Short mmCIF file of C-alpha atoms in Angstrom, two decimals:
data_model
loop_
_atom_site.label_atom_id
_atom_site.label_comp_id
_atom_site.label_asym_id
_atom_site.label_seq_id
_atom_site.Cartn_x
_atom_site.Cartn_y
_atom_site.Cartn_z
CA MET A 1 -37.23 33.57 -0.16
CA GLY A 2 -36.73 29.95 -0.25
CA ASP A 3 -33.59 28.13 0.87
CA SER A 4 -32.60 27.26 -2.61
CA ALA A 5 -32.93 30.93 -3.70
CA ALA A 6 -30.81 32.10 -0.79
CA LEU A 7 -28.07 29.69 -1.87
CA GLU A 8 -27.52 31.55 -5.13
CA ASP A 9 -24.43 34.02 -5.14
CA ALA A 10 -23.38 36.55 -7.67
CA ALA A 11 -20.56 35.33 -9.82
CA PRO A 12 -17.86 37.91 -11.40
CA GLY A 13 -19.53 40.21 -13.90
CA GLY A 14 -23.06 39.80 -12.02
CA ALA A 15 -24.00 36.43 -13.28
CA ALA A 16 -25.70 34.12 -10.76
CA ALA A 17 -23.69 30.98 -9.75
CA PRO A 18 -25.37 27.86 -11.14
CA ARG A 19 -27.74 26.23 -8.84
CA SER A 20 -27.66 22.30 -8.08
CA PRO A 21 -30.79 20.44 -8.75
CA ALA A 22 -32.98 20.02 -5.73
CA ARG A 23 -32.72 16.75 -3.70
CA SER A 24 -34.53 15.21 -1.00
CA PRO A 25 -33.06 15.71 2.63
CA ALA A 26 -32.42 11.95 2.59
CA ARG A 27 -29.90 12.39 -0.11
CA ARG A 28 -28.10 15.37 1.30
CA THR A 29 -25.65 13.06 3.03
CA LEU A 30 -24.01 9.61 1.87
CA LEU A 31 -24.96 6.60 3.84
CA ALA A 32 -22.79 5.81 6.75
CA GLY A 33 -20.43 3.03 6.89
CA ALA A 34 -18.05 3.95 3.91
CA LEU A 35 -14.52 3.31 4.90
CA ALA A 36 -12.28 6.45 5.33
CA ALA A 37 -9.65 4.87 2.95
CA ALA A 38 -12.29 4.85 0.21
CA ALA A 39 -13.97 8.15 1.18
CA VAL A 40 -10.82 10.34 0.83
CA PRO A 41 -10.04 9.70 -2.78
CA ARG A 42 -13.50 10.07 -3.82
CA ALA A 43 -13.82 13.36 -2.29
CA LEU A 44 -10.15 14.77 -3.08
CA GLY A 45 -10.27 13.64 -6.69
CA PRO A 46 -12.85 14.40 -9.50
CA ALA A 47 -16.38 13.67 -8.00
CA PRO A 48 -19.97 15.01 -8.61
CA SER A 49 -20.65 18.18 -6.56
CA PRO A 50 -22.13 17.75 -3.23
CA HIS A 51 -25.62 18.88 -2.88
CA PRO A 52 -25.78 22.38 -1.25
CA ALA A 53 -26.93 22.49 2.20
CA THR A 54 -30.15 24.35 2.87
CA GLY A 55 -31.66 25.94 6.05
CA LEU A 56 -28.31 27.33 7.10
CA PRO A 57 -29.22 30.73 8.86
CA ALA A 58 -25.90 30.76 10.69
CA LEU A 59 -23.89 30.34 7.67
CA ARG A 60 -25.83 32.90 5.71
CA ALA A 61 -25.52 35.25 8.54
CA CYS A 62 -21.70 35.52 8.27
CA GLY A 63 -21.70 35.19 4.45
CA ALA A 64 -19.93 31.83 4.57
CA SER A 65 -18.91 29.46 1.91
CA ALA A 66 -18.30 25.88 3.26
CA TRP A 67 -17.26 22.36 2.34
CA ALA A 68 -17.06 19.30 4.50
CA LEU A 69 -16.33 15.54 4.24
CA ASP A 70 -16.83 13.06 7.32
CA LEU A 71 -13.95 10.65 6.52
CA ARG A 72 -15.42 7.89 8.44
CA THR A 73 -18.98 7.90 7.25
CA GLY A 74 -18.45 9.57 3.76
CA ALA A 75 -21.19 12.27 4.60
CA ARG A 76 -20.77 15.48 2.71
CA LEU A 77 -22.10 18.82 3.25
CA ALA A 78 -21.57 22.05 1.01
CA HIS A 79 -22.92 25.73 1.14
CA ARG A 80 -22.00 27.88 -1.85
CA PRO A 81 -18.72 25.78 -2.19
CA ASP A 82 -17.62 27.17 -5.50
CA VAL A 83 -18.09 30.75 -5.10
CA PRO A 84 -14.65 32.58 -5.52
CA ARG A 85 -13.31 33.73 -2.36
CA PRO A 86 -10.03 35.48 -1.18
CA LEU A 87 -7.17 33.14 -0.68
CA LEU A 88 -5.61 35.41 2.02
CA SER A 89 -2.51 33.66 3.42
CA LEU A 90 -3.75 30.08 3.33
CA HIS A 91 -1.37 29.43 0.49
CA ALA A 92 1.43 28.86 3.29
CA GLY A 93 0.20 25.56 4.29
CA LEU A 94 0.26 24.23 0.80
CA VAL A 95 3.68 25.83 0.08
CA ALA A 96 5.07 24.10 3.08
CA ALA A 97 3.50 20.78 1.92
CA GLN A 98 5.35 21.34 -1.60
CA LEU A 99 8.77 22.01 0.11
CA LEU A 100 8.25 18.83 2.04
CA ARG A 101 7.11 16.87 -0.92
CA THR A 102 10.17 18.11 -3.09
CA GLY A 103 12.83 18.39 -0.55
CA GLY A 104 11.89 16.03 2.31
CA PRO A 105 12.65 16.78 5.94
CA ALA A 106 16.19 17.93 5.00
CA VAL A 107 14.69 21.17 3.46
CA LEU A 108 13.65 22.24 6.87
CA ARG A 109 17.23 22.69 8.02
CA ARG A 110 18.07 25.15 5.36
CA HIS A 111 18.85 28.49 6.80
CA LEU A 112 17.48 31.79 5.34
CA ARG A 113 18.61 35.33 6.09
CA PHE A 114 16.61 38.38 5.35
CA SER A 115 16.78 42.12 5.71
CA PRO A 116 14.57 44.82 7.01
CA ASP A 117 13.58 45.35 3.33
CA ASP A 118 12.09 42.13 3.44
CA LEU A 119 9.72 42.65 6.44
CA VAL A 120 6.08 43.26 5.73
CA ASP A 121 3.23 44.06 7.93
CA GLY A 122 1.87 41.16 10.10
CA SER A 123 5.23 39.61 10.85
CA PRO A 124 5.12 39.05 14.59
CA VAL A 125 7.92 36.43 14.51
CA CYS A 126 10.22 37.52 11.72
CA CYS A 127 10.62 40.89 13.20
CA TRP A 128 12.75 39.40 16.05
CA HIS A 129 15.01 37.29 13.91
CA LEU A 130 16.64 39.84 11.48
CA SER A 131 20.14 39.40 12.85
CA GLU A 132 20.36 35.69 12.57
CA GLY A 133 17.67 34.65 10.19
CA MET A 134 15.57 31.49 10.37
CA SER A 135 15.47 27.84 9.22
CA VAL A 136 12.76 26.74 6.71
CA GLY A 137 11.22 24.73 9.57
CA GLN A 138 11.06 27.69 11.83
CA LEU A 139 9.54 29.74 9.01
CA CYS A 140 6.83 27.07 8.31
CA ASP A 141 5.96 27.27 12.01
CA ALA A 142 5.81 31.04 11.93
CA ALA A 143 3.66 31.26 8.73
CA LEU A 144 1.21 28.75 9.96
CA ARG A 145 0.94 28.96 13.63
CA ARG A 146 1.33 32.79 13.86
CA ALA A 147 0.23 33.83 10.29
CA ASP A 148 3.69 35.60 9.86
CA ALA A 149 3.49 37.38 6.63
CA THR A 150 7.08 37.70 5.90
CA ALA A 151 7.66 33.94 6.65
CA ALA A 152 4.98 33.22 4.07
CA ASN A 153 6.65 35.34 1.49
CA LEU A 154 10.18 33.76 2.05
CA LEU A 155 8.71 30.33 1.71
CA LEU A 156 6.83 31.38 -1.32
CA GLY A 157 10.18 32.49 -2.94
CA LEU A 158 11.40 28.94 -2.39
CA VAL A 159 8.75 27.37 -4.87
CA GLY A 160 8.94 30.11 -7.50
CA GLY A 161 6.68 32.88 -6.18
CA PRO A 162 2.97 33.18 -6.90
CA ARG A 163 3.35 31.55 -10.32
CA GLY A 164 5.02 28.61 -9.09
CA PHE A 165 2.48 28.19 -6.27
CA THR A 166 -0.33 28.50 -8.83
CA ARG A 167 1.47 25.84 -11.12
CA SER A 168 1.90 23.59 -8.21
CA CYS A 169 -2.12 23.75 -7.59
CA ARG A 170 -2.61 23.01 -11.26
CA GLU A 171 -0.42 19.95 -11.09
CA LEU A 172 -2.45 18.59 -8.14
CA GLY A 173 -5.64 19.12 -10.04
CA ASP A 174 -6.74 22.29 -8.44
CA ARG A 175 -8.09 24.52 -11.31
CA THR A 176 -9.43 27.23 -9.10
CA THR A 177 -6.96 28.34 -6.53
CA ARG A 178 -4.44 31.15 -7.78
CA LEU A 179 -1.98 33.42 -6.30
CA ASP A 180 -0.89 36.49 -8.09
CA ARG A 181 0.65 38.51 -5.50
CA TRP A 182 2.90 38.55 -2.41
CA ALA A 183 1.78 39.47 1.06
CA PRO A 184 0.30 41.66 2.41
CA ALA A 185 -1.33 42.74 -1.04
CA SER A 186 -2.57 39.03 -1.50
CA SER A 187 -4.61 39.46 1.73
CA GLY A 188 -6.70 42.57 0.60
CA GLY A 189 -9.94 40.57 0.60
CA GLN A 190 -11.68 42.83 -2.01
CA PRO A 191 -14.92 41.03 -3.05
CA TRP A 192 -14.60 41.96 -6.57
CA GLU A 193 -10.79 41.01 -6.96
CA PRO A 194 -10.25 38.11 -9.37
CA ARG A 195 -6.64 37.61 -8.09
CA ASP A 196 -5.44 35.49 -5.15
CA VAL A 197 -8.63 33.53 -4.95
CA THR A 198 -9.86 29.85 -4.07
CA SER A 199 -13.21 28.34 -3.16
CA ALA A 200 -14.45 26.27 -0.19
CA THR A 201 -14.30 23.17 -2.29
CA ALA A 202 -10.59 23.88 -3.73
CA LEU A 203 -9.34 24.85 -0.40
CA ALA A 204 -10.49 21.77 1.39
CA ARG A 205 -9.52 19.26 -1.22
CA GLY A 206 -6.16 21.02 -1.49
CA TYR A 207 -5.33 20.69 2.25
CA GLY A 208 -7.00 17.21 2.26
CA ARG A 209 -4.49 16.04 -0.26
CA VAL A 210 -1.50 16.75 1.95
CA LEU A 211 -3.14 16.10 5.44
CA VAL A 212 -4.92 12.92 4.66
CA GLY A 213 -4.26 12.03 0.98
CA THR A 214 -1.22 10.74 -0.73
CA ALA A 215 0.20 14.17 -2.03
CA LEU A 216 2.64 13.93 0.92
CA PRO A 217 4.43 10.81 1.98
CA ALA A 218 2.90 9.51 5.15
CA PRO A 219 5.87 10.35 7.60
CA ALA A 220 5.55 14.06 6.46
CA ARG A 221 1.97 14.49 7.08
CA PRO A 222 2.13 14.64 11.07
CA LEU A 223 5.10 17.20 10.59
CA LEU A 224 2.74 19.55 8.67
CA ARG A 225 -0.12 18.99 11.07
CA SER A 226 2.34 19.91 13.88
CA TRP A 227 2.51 23.57 12.60
CA LEU A 228 -1.12 23.98 12.63
CA PRO A 229 -2.85 25.44 15.59
CA THR A 230 -5.77 23.53 17.38
CA ALA A 231 -8.92 25.01 18.89
CA PRO A 232 -11.73 23.44 20.68
CA LEU A 233 -15.16 23.55 18.93
CA PRO A 234 -18.77 22.84 20.62
CA GLY A 235 -19.63 19.36 20.73
CA GLY A 236 -16.32 18.03 21.86
CA TRP A 237 -14.50 18.59 18.53
CA CYS A 238 -10.94 19.61 18.35
CA PHE A 239 -10.15 21.50 15.08
CA THR A 240 -6.53 21.39 13.72
CA HIS A 241 -6.38 24.10 10.99
CA ALA A 242 -4.96 26.90 9.20
CA ALA A 243 -6.48 30.31 9.55
CA ALA A 244 -6.08 33.60 7.73
CA THR A 245 -7.88 37.04 7.89
CA GLY A 246 -7.99 40.02 5.61
CA TRP A 247 -9.89 43.30 4.93
CA TYR A 248 -13.71 43.38 4.01
CA GLY A 249 -14.36 41.29 7.02
CA SER A 250 -12.87 38.29 5.15
CA ALA A 251 -11.64 35.20 7.08
CA ALA A 252 -10.97 31.55 6.26
CA VAL A 253 -10.14 28.37 8.15
CA VAL A 254 -9.30 24.90 6.70
CA GLY A 255 -8.24 21.61 8.54
CA LEU A 256 -9.32 18.65 10.25
CA ALA A 257 -12.01 18.58 12.90
CA GLN A 258 -11.72 15.46 15.16
CA ARG A 259 -13.58 13.80 18.06
CA GLY A 260 -13.04 10.25 19.08
CA ALA A 261 -12.89 8.08 16.01
CA ARG A 262 -14.31 10.68 13.74
CA THR A 263 -12.43 13.01 11.62
CA VAL A 264 -14.05 15.77 9.21
CA LEU A 265 -12.18 17.59 6.56
CA VAL A 266 -13.76 21.13 6.41
CA SER A 267 -13.16 24.58 5.20
CA ALA A 268 -15.11 27.75 5.95
CA LEU A 269 -14.65 31.12 4.38
CA THR A 270 -16.57 34.06 5.75
CA ARG A 271 -17.06 37.82 4.88
CA SER A 272 -18.83 40.73 6.40
CA GLY A 273 -18.37 43.14 3.53
CA GLN A 274 -17.15 46.13 5.55
CA PRO A 275 -14.10 47.53 3.77
CA SER A 276 -12.05 48.77 6.99
CA THR A 277 -12.97 45.63 9.05
CA ARG A 278 -10.53 42.97 9.59
CA GLY A 279 -12.06 39.64 9.39
CA SER A 280 -12.01 37.18 12.46
CA ALA A 281 -10.88 33.59 12.46
CA ARG A 282 -13.20 33.08 15.43
CA THR A 283 -16.13 33.85 13.05
CA ALA A 284 -14.84 31.44 10.45
CA ARG A 285 -14.40 28.66 13.11
CA ALA A 286 -17.92 29.41 14.27
CA ALA A 287 -19.09 28.60 10.67
CA VAL A 288 -17.13 25.40 11.08
CA ALA A 289 -19.01 24.57 14.16
CA SER A 290 -22.38 25.10 12.39
CA VAL A 291 -21.15 22.76 9.51
CA LEU A 292 -20.28 20.11 12.08
CA GLN A 293 -23.72 20.50 13.74
CA LEU A 294 -25.43 19.97 10.37
CA LEU A 295 -23.50 16.95 9.49
CA GLU A 296 -24.93 15.40 12.74
CA GLY A 297 -28.49 16.33 11.68
CA GLY A 298 -28.57 19.40 13.80
#
């Protein structure tokens, strides 16, 4: 099977996803030298779909969808970027950004109390704070740094629940990402599930708008980044990212990979397809490492 055929993925209902026209390798990336300030709006706003990357055995092996933009050179790479994938708990970063955008830094000092009835599975931080509650800032840190599901639910409640979050995505131009349920149901990861989904393109552009775009005031962007964990990647890269996992071997990461003066906005969503298997963020980060290697011509 040729690379172009391998890039096809089944859409809901059994239909095959549209295939992009074939292009020469020389056109798979944009010419270097584009200013980062010009590259970000092109990628985060309406733009022609980037050419699907080919020859990606590492990405195919982990069932990955990926999208990346080098903010210094303008080079882009995508692999099955618009296939629907589970959102898992990655709405938490966008919810935190929405709170900063609408309430400013003062919202972080707001204190929330919660009861044992509010606790859900996967809450390693909130389970220790039942007696005194937590501030919004502490909940943001718990939801993003520790993937605390109760923290994510409490924050989600402040923006109108799943419907309010989805409405916010539409207001920012994202027509793909949707949230229908609260955690932990939203992290089921079922491949056939039409609810609680996103795509590699939508996820990267959504986080890009708040991390390096203009959806957040400049002083708030470093604060949002401070809640995201960092991890080293091969080749000397440092990846500041949000990560989430679900069943059916599903996992997703999105954020900024940095090395020296280079910054790459990248998302990767992986899936093994095994119903009883929890996905691994390490697998998704390995997919990001493959994407970065391909961007460098590897």
